[in-house]
Structure formats: C-alpha cells, structure tokens
Tab-separated table of C-alpha atoms and ligand atoms in Angstrom:
chain	number	residue	atom	x	y	z
A	1	MET	CA	113.477	30.876	-72.096
A	2	THR	CA	112.837	30.224	-68.571
A	3	ASN	CA	114.574	27.770	-66.191
A	4	LYS	CA	111.300	26.598	-64.701
A	5	ILE	CA	110.099	23.288	-65.585
A	6	ILE	CA	106.985	23.892	-67.931
A	7	THR	CA	104.608	20.914	-67.682
A	8	LEU	CA	101.394	20.380	-69.632
A	9	VAL	CA	98.471	18.161	-68.088
A	10	THR	CA	95.570	17.193	-70.517
A	11	GLY	CA	91.947	16.690	-69.237
A	12	ALA	CA	92.847	18.737	-66.043
A	13	ASN	CA	89.656	20.733	-65.080
A	14	ARG	CA	88.666	17.859	-62.655
A	15	GLY	CA	89.683	14.550	-61.412
A	16	MET	CA	93.142	13.199	-61.192
A	17	GLY	CA	94.330	15.701	-63.758
A	18	LEU	CA	93.528	18.584	-61.644
A	19	GLU	CA	95.137	16.880	-58.640
A	20	ILE	CA	98.511	16.405	-60.779
A	21	VAL	CA	98.487	20.081	-61.566
A	22	LYS	CA	98.090	21.242	-58.157
A	23	GLU	CA	100.910	18.750	-56.688
A	24	LEU	CA	103.298	19.793	-59.606
A	25	ALA	CA	102.739	23.383	-59.191
A	26	GLU	CA	103.356	22.837	-55.636
A	27	ALA	CA	106.595	21.315	-56.585
A	28	ASP	CA	107.497	24.570	-58.252
A	29	GLN	CA	106.792	23.632	-61.637
A	30	THR	CA	104.851	26.114	-63.838
A	31	VAL	CA	101.822	24.101	-64.979
A	32	LEU	CA	99.217	24.380	-68.016
A	33	LEU	CA	96.128	22.889	-67.182
A	34	GLY	CA	94.600	21.676	-70.192
A	35	SER	CA	90.796	21.599	-70.569
A	36	ARG	CA	88.473	21.223	-73.623
A	37	ASP	CA	86.109	23.618	-71.903
A	38	LEU	CA	88.196	26.719	-70.950
A	39	THR	CA	85.405	27.932	-69.004
A	40	LYS	CA	85.949	24.908	-66.783
A	41	GLY	CA	89.696	25.191	-66.975
A	42	GLN	CA	89.862	28.781	-66.128
A	43	ALA	CA	87.544	28.247	-63.080
A	44	ALA	CA	89.648	25.263	-61.714
A	45	ALA	CA	93.034	27.351	-62.632
A	46	ASP	CA	91.507	30.558	-60.935
A	47	LYS	CA	91.449	28.794	-57.457
A	48	LEU	CA	94.884	27.360	-57.683
A	49	VAL	CA	96.398	30.818	-58.761
A	50	ALA	CA	94.301	32.335	-55.708
A	51	ALA	CA	96.528	29.673	-53.767
A	52	GLY	CA	99.717	31.123	-55.020
A	53	LEU	CA	100.291	28.385	-57.573
A	54	ASP	CA	101.754	28.934	-61.007
A	55	VAL	CA	99.044	27.592	-63.141
A	56	GLU	CA	97.466	28.670	-66.383
A	57	ALA	CA	94.622	27.112	-68.185
A	58	ILE	CA	94.942	26.451	-71.603
A	59	GLN	CA	92.049	25.434	-74.117
A	60	LEU	CA	92.983	21.821	-75.446
A	61	ASP	CA	90.353	19.031	-76.681
A	62	ILE	CA	92.472	16.241	-77.618
A	63	THR	CA	90.318	15.116	-80.147
A	64	ASP	CA	90.424	18.290	-82.110
A	65	PRO	CA	93.749	18.649	-84.210
A	66	GLU	CA	93.212	22.308	-84.601
A	67	SER	CA	92.850	22.853	-80.903
A	68	ILE	CA	95.989	20.866	-80.263
A	69	SER	CA	97.885	22.956	-82.882
A	70	ARG	CA	96.858	26.386	-81.204
A	71	ALA	CA	97.692	24.981	-77.851
A	72	VAL	CA	101.387	24.264	-79.303
A	73	GLU	CA	101.660	27.674	-80.721
A	74	LEU	CA	100.570	29.147	-77.481
A	75	VAL	CA	103.052	27.338	-75.385
A	76	GLY	CA	105.799	27.812	-78.091
A	77	LYS	CA	105.302	31.680	-78.117
A	78	GLN	CA	104.971	31.805	-74.245
A	79	TYR	CA	107.704	29.511	-73.163
A	80	GLY	CA	109.745	28.063	-76.058
A	81	LYS	CA	109.816	24.551	-74.951
A	82	LEU	CA	107.788	21.735	-72.823
A	83	ASP	CA	109.613	19.858	-70.385
A	84	ILE	CA	106.513	17.320	-69.263
A	85	LEU	CA	103.766	16.114	-71.085
A	86	ILE	CA	101.064	14.346	-68.999
A	87	ASN	CA	98.460	12.651	-71.276
A	88	ASN	CA	95.632	12.115	-68.531
A	89	ALA	CA	92.473	13.095	-70.707
A	90	GLY	CA	90.641	9.807	-71.209
A	91	ALA	CA	87.189	8.234	-70.595
A	92	SER	CA	85.469	4.847	-70.650
A	93	PHE	CA	82.158	4.608	-72.572
A	94	ASP	CA	81.722	0.711	-71.998
A	95	HIS	CA	81.162	-1.380	-68.996
A	96	PHE	CA	80.479	-4.939	-68.514
A	97	GLN	CA	79.156	-5.341	-72.239
A	98	ASP	CA	80.267	-8.371	-74.016
A	99	PRO	CA	82.633	-8.135	-76.476
A	100	SER	CA	80.509	-10.219	-78.931
A	101	ILE	CA	77.953	-7.393	-79.092
A	102	LEU	CA	79.562	-4.153	-78.008
A	103	LYS	CA	79.047	-1.389	-80.621
A	104	LEU	CA	81.630	-0.528	-82.958
A	105	ASP	CA	80.772	3.169	-82.440
A	106	VAL	CA	81.321	3.085	-78.918
A	107	ILE	CA	84.859	1.383	-79.501
A	108	ARG	CA	85.425	3.999	-82.115
A	109	ARG	CA	84.847	7.100	-79.586
A	110	GLU	CA	87.005	5.294	-77.076
A	111	PHE	CA	89.983	5.035	-79.434
A	112	ASP	CA	89.291	8.682	-80.807
A	113	LEU	CA	89.906	9.863	-77.372
A	114	ASN	CA	92.323	7.509	-75.546
A	115	VAL	CA	94.642	6.500	-78.250
A	116	PHE	CA	94.291	8.816	-81.430
A	117	GLY	CA	93.643	11.917	-79.371
A	118	THR	CA	96.941	10.905	-76.888
A	119	ILE	CA	98.956	10.253	-80.203
A	120	ASP	CA	98.135	13.560	-81.802
A	121	VAL	CA	98.695	15.584	-78.746
A	122	THR	CA	102.154	13.864	-78.304
A	123	GLN	CA	103.028	14.086	-82.019
A	124	GLN	CA	102.357	17.799	-82.267
A	125	PHE	CA	104.122	18.612	-78.935
A	126	ILE	CA	107.261	16.614	-79.523
A	127	PRO	CA	109.151	19.609	-81.415
A	128	LEU	CA	108.631	21.753	-77.995
A	129	LEU	CA	109.548	18.662	-76.012
A	130	LYS	CA	112.938	18.616	-77.992
A	131	GLN	CA	113.675	22.325	-76.909
A	132	SER	CA	113.838	20.888	-73.413
A	133	ASP	CA	117.310	19.512	-71.970
A	134	SER	CA	115.437	16.726	-70.718
A	135	ALA	CA	111.881	16.113	-71.250
A	136	LYS	CA	109.250	13.555	-70.146
A	137	ILE	CA	106.235	12.042	-71.695
A	138	ILE	CA	103.916	10.374	-69.050
A	139	ASN	CA	100.722	8.379	-70.264
A	140	ILE	CA	98.079	7.971	-67.803
A	141	SER	CA	97.229	4.255	-68.814
A	142	SER	CA	95.367	1.470	-66.502
A	143	MET	CA	96.000	-1.954	-65.512
A	144	MET	CA	92.841	-2.636	-67.364
A	145	GLY	CA	95.018	-2.490	-70.453
A	146	SER	CA	97.172	-5.312	-69.378
A	147	LEU	CA	96.939	-8.549	-71.459
A	148	THR	CA	98.876	-10.500	-68.843
A	149	GLU	CA	96.587	-9.422	-65.826
A	150	ALA	CA	93.565	-9.999	-67.768
A	151	LEU	CA	94.424	-13.506	-68.126
A	152	ASN	CA	95.628	-13.755	-64.391
A	153	PRO	CA	92.715	-15.256	-62.054
A	154	GLU	CA	94.502	-13.531	-59.013
A	155	SER	CA	94.566	-10.316	-60.630
A	156	SER	CA	92.260	-7.271	-59.328
A	157	VAL	CA	91.139	-6.592	-63.019
A	158	TYR	CA	90.774	-10.442	-63.944
A	159	ASN	CA	86.809	-10.081	-63.762
A	160	ALA	CA	86.760	-6.570	-65.708
A	161	SER	CA	85.061	-6.528	-69.030
A	162	SER	CA	85.094	-3.220	-70.878
A	163	MET	CA	86.854	-4.591	-73.816
A	164	GLY	CA	86.692	-1.127	-75.971
A	165	TYR	CA	88.303	0.941	-72.979
A	166	GLN	CA	90.749	-1.771	-72.011
A	167	ALA	CA	91.886	-2.213	-75.720
A	168	THR	CA	92.613	1.551	-75.948
A	169	LYS	CA	94.764	1.462	-72.858
A	170	SER	CA	96.678	-1.669	-74.040
A	171	ALA	CA	97.015	0.584	-77.336
A	172	VAL	CA	98.441	3.411	-75.163
A	173	ASN	CA	100.808	0.950	-73.769
A	174	MET	CA	102.240	-0.079	-76.904
A	175	PHE	CA	102.786	3.684	-78.106
A	176	THR	CA	104.486	4.238	-75.128
A	177	VAL	CA	106.967	1.449	-75.499
A	178	GLN	CA	107.659	2.088	-79.492
A	179	LEU	CA	107.968	5.802	-78.813
A	180	ALA	CA	110.503	5.094	-75.962
A	181	LYS	CA	112.436	2.872	-78.147
A	182	GLU	CA	112.399	5.453	-81.136
A	183	PHE	CA	113.879	8.326	-78.848
A	184	GLN	CA	116.433	5.900	-77.265
A	185	ARG	CA	117.528	4.818	-80.672
A	186	LYS	CA	117.888	8.363	-81.877
A	187	ALA	CA	119.600	9.703	-78.604
A	188	ILE	CA	116.629	12.238	-78.215
A	189	PRO	CA	116.523	13.106	-74.347
A	190	ILE	CA	112.860	12.204	-73.928
A	191	THR	CA	111.558	9.533	-71.734
A	192	VAL	CA	108.190	7.880	-72.212
A	193	ASN	CA	106.312	5.934	-69.581
A	194	ALA	CA	103.038	4.550	-68.638
A	195	ILE	CA	101.302	4.454	-65.440
A	196	ASP	CA	98.533	2.716	-63.620
A	197	PRO	CA	96.739	4.820	-61.010
A	198	GLY	CA	94.704	1.982	-59.756
A	199	LEU	CA	90.992	2.411	-58.853
A	200	VAL	CA	90.358	6.083	-58.159
A	201	ALA	CA	87.477	8.130	-56.685
A	202	THR	CA	86.838	10.536	-59.641
A	203	GLU	CA	84.040	11.234	-62.162
A	204	PHE	CA	85.432	8.571	-64.174
A	205	GLY	CA	82.626	6.232	-65.834
A	206	GLY	CA	79.796	8.790	-64.940
A	207	THR	CA	80.080	8.007	-61.181
A	208	SER	CA	80.509	10.595	-58.317
A	209	ALA	CA	83.956	10.826	-56.534
A	210	ASP	CA	81.822	10.150	-53.343
A	211	SER	CA	80.151	6.838	-54.568
A	212	ALA	CA	83.177	5.708	-56.102
A	213	LEU	CA	85.039	6.000	-52.626
A	214	GLU	CA	82.172	4.109	-51.088
A	215	TYR	CA	82.882	1.175	-53.323
A	216	GLY	CA	86.622	0.937	-52.586
A	217	ALA	CA	88.192	3.606	-54.776
A	218	GLN	CA	91.240	5.184	-53.518
A	219	PRO	CA	91.682	8.938	-52.896
A	220	VAL	CA	92.809	11.131	-56.062
A	221	GLU	CA	96.039	11.835	-53.879
A	222	VAL	CA	96.816	8.179	-53.892
A	223	GLY	CA	95.900	7.649	-57.718
A	224	VAL	CA	98.434	10.498	-58.867
A	225	ALA	CA	101.114	9.466	-56.536
A	226	ARG	CA	103.074	7.526	-58.941
A	227	THR	CA	102.691	10.171	-61.609
A	228	VAL	CA	103.965	13.031	-59.385
A	229	GLU	CA	106.901	10.896	-58.243
A	230	LEU	CA	107.813	10.403	-61.932
A	231	ALA	CA	107.130	14.105	-62.929
A	232	THR	CA	109.408	15.522	-59.938
A	233	ALA	CA	112.074	13.084	-60.209
A	234	PRO	CA	115.359	14.781	-60.547
A	235	LYS	CA	116.941	12.095	-62.887
A	236	ASN	CA	115.223	11.587	-66.125
A	237	ASP	CA	116.668	7.958	-66.876
A	238	ILE	CA	113.723	5.729	-66.722
A	239	THR	CA	111.764	5.018	-69.858
A	240	ALA	CA	109.721	2.621	-71.504
A	241	THR	CA	107.931	1.244	-68.079
A	242	PHE	CA	104.489	0.622	-66.696
A	243	SER	CA	104.528	1.295	-63.082
A	244	ASN	CA	102.337	2.126	-60.257
A	245	THR	CA	102.938	2.908	-56.441
A	246	HIS	CA	103.715	-0.693	-55.833
A	247	GLY	CA	106.151	-1.061	-58.433
A	248	LYS	CA	106.242	-2.483	-62.150
A	249	VAL	CA	103.002	-3.292	-63.657
A	250	ASN	CA	102.879	-6.379	-66.098
A	251	TRP	CA	102.180	-5.395	-69.668
B	1	NAP	N1	89.446	6.778	-61.987
B	1	NAP	C1	90.012	5.816	-62.287
B	1	NAP	O1	89.853	4.735	-61.497
B	1	NAP	C2	91.146	5.436	-63.301
B	1	NAP	C3	91.837	4.053	-63.418
B	1	NAP	C4	92.757	3.768	-64.191
B	1	NAP	C5	93.082	4.939	-65.442
B	1	NAP	N2	92.195	6.166	-65.261
B	1	NAP	C6	92.819	7.053	-66.431
B	1	NAP	O2	93.135	8.212	-65.641
B	1	NAP	C7	92.672	9.486	-66.645
B	1	NAP	C8	91.968	10.410	-65.663
B	1	NAP	O3	90.737	9.984	-65.277
B	1	NAP	P1	89.919	10.567	-64.197
B	1	NAP	O4	89.607	9.291	-63.151
B	1	NAP	O5	90.623	11.706	-63.443
B	1	NAP	O6	88.626	10.689	-64.728
B	1	NAP	P2	87.707	12.108	-64.881
B	1	NAP	O7	87.452	12.873	-63.564
B	1	NAP	O8	86.575	11.626	-65.838
B	1	NAP	O9	88.458	13.044	-65.803
B	1	NAP	C9	88.388	12.960	-67.201
B	1	NAP	C10	89.128	14.305	-67.788
B	1	NAP	O10	89.346	14.098	-69.240
B	1	NAP	C11	88.807	15.155	-69.730
B	1	NAP	N3	88.496	14.971	-71.209
B	1	NAP	C12	87.345	14.126	-71.653
B	1	NAP	N4	87.393	14.120	-73.133
B	1	NAP	C13	88.291	15.046	-73.592
B	1	NAP	C14	88.778	15.635	-74.545
B	1	NAP	N5	88.244	15.174	-75.911
B	1	NAP	N6	89.950	16.555	-74.688
B	1	NAP	C15	90.459	17.079	-73.395
B	1	NAP	N7	90.109	16.504	-72.352
B	1	NAP	C16	88.985	15.623	-72.302
B	1	NAP	C17	87.588	15.349	-68.764
B	1	NAP	O11	86.995	16.779	-69.248
B	1	NAP	P3	85.365	17.301	-69.294
B	1	NAP	O12	85.348	17.545	-67.846
B	1	NAP	O13	85.184	18.439	-70.418
B	1	NAP	O14	84.629	15.948	-69.681
B	1	NAP	C18	88.179	15.487	-67.558
B	1	NAP	O15	88.857	16.526	-67.399
B	1	NAP	C19	92.007	8.724	-67.796
B	1	NAP	O16	92.733	8.704	-68.683
B	1	NAP	C20	91.492	7.297	-67.375
B	1	NAP	O17	91.424	6.421	-68.332
B	1	NAP	C21	91.207	6.170	-64.524
C-alpha cells in the first residue's frame, strides 16, 4: 500500500471538481478524477498529467450503483485504500419556481443525484476509507441548504427560491452530521464535514463561467479554497462542521 494520500473527487471533469483535483495533486496527493463520462474525464486528466501531476481519470456516475461498485473495485485493487473522498458532483434543476407548483419529478432528480448518489458513493467507499489511518469525507454542500440562513433577512441566500435543490443540500448536511457522529461513537478515524463554496463561476445551473463572473460569482480558485484547506490539513481533528472561507456556516 502506498504512503501517498489517495483522494477521489466526484464530478471532477469540470467546474470546482476539476480545480480541486488540480490543487490537491499540486499538494502531492494522488487524485482520482471521477467523471460520469470517461472520455471527458480522461481529457481533463490528460492535461493535468501533462503538467506533471499524479491524476487518474475514473468512470463514476454517482446515480449508477454499478458504476460506483466498479470504481470501488478499481481503487481497492490499485491502492487498497482511500484517504479522502470529496463528494462534489451535484446539480440544480429548479430556479425560482414556487414550491407550491414545483414538479415532483424535478425534485426527485435532484434528490437522486445530490442526496442518494452522494450517500451511495459514500457508503460503498467506506470499507476503503476504513483502510486509511486517518480518512476524510468532504461533502460539497451550499449555504442554500441552511434553514437558518433561509430565514435570515440579512443573508445573501434569503431571497433564493430553489426549494428542491436547497432541500437536497439540507439533506446532505444532515447526512454529514449523522455520519460524523456515528464514526465518533464507534471510534472510526474518518471525519465528515460539509463545505459551502459560496457563489462560484462554473457551468452550474446551465450558465457559462464567464457570465457567472459577470453577475458576481467568485472564481473557482476562491470557491474551492476551504475544501482544499480541509483536504490538505495535516491534522484530521475537525468533524461534523459546516464551513466556508469565512468560518462556521449556520446549519
Ligand atoms: N457554482 C456554485 O455557485 C455552487 C454554489 C454552492 C454549491 N455548489 C455545489 O458545488 C458542486 C460542484 O458544482 P460546480 O459549480 O462545479 O458545477 P458544474 O460545473 O456544473 O459541475 C458539476 C459536476 O457534476 C458532474 N455530475 C453531474 N451529474 C453527475 C453524475 N450523475 N455522476 C457524476 N458526476 C455528475 C458534472 O458532470 P457532467 O460534465 O458530466 O455533467 C460536473 O462534472 C455541486 O455539488 C454544487 O451543488 C456550487
């Protein structure tokens, strides 16, 4: 088994996932770039490998249980462990639609991806995370999932109305808390934390990164800063937290 830190990032062929892969590989981690479309993932990985980084593309559709189990098998055979799992893959399919009329099938698609996909990947990789001396699960959540901020007129997300997407991130937050507590109770050395990246210029929500920058979104380097900080922290003693670059975020 290698001494290098082995990290898997889901949804990493573009956007924040790709930037996280790059920065963690630059920090000397071996990074598996998860992509539901292996051709896209390979193209993204090739550029990083050409720059001398230790990156490998891996096919991973988080809504496909068999794709996940194949990825687990591959990581197990090749590395025998996983040190860091970054659950980044996610999407929003509802924007400013009133919850009184928002279609159930839209909400279901969001839960299938952001919640059930995230839980399935995590549960299937737990045996490999347990092979690490000190593992980390980092869930890319959002302040949009904070009930406290949704009720706070001073908050930047007070006027947001994407109930389906927001509810998925609230659910990811609860998964974070309960899994962290389970590991603490059982003295399993795996921490679990949720991150709010802020409003970040990617293709999230069907926009282009450039147009998102124009309406005030932050560059990806800023969006991934807290995640990279947590993933590279030498001490692994923080668990059950929700944070961003400014500090603690209200649940
Ligand atoms: N951008 C923001 O302002 C913002 C704010 C708060 C939180 N977030 C969260 O940050 C995370 C990353 O978002 P982003 O801004 O980087 O968005 P993005 O550019 O749209 O990237 C999303 C990534 O998820 C992948 N994905 C979608 N469905 C998948 C599936 N079934 N299996 C595996 N991968 C899948 C996409 O792959 P394809 O290329 O194949 O579609 C893509 O690589 C998400 O969880 C999002 O909710 C974003």
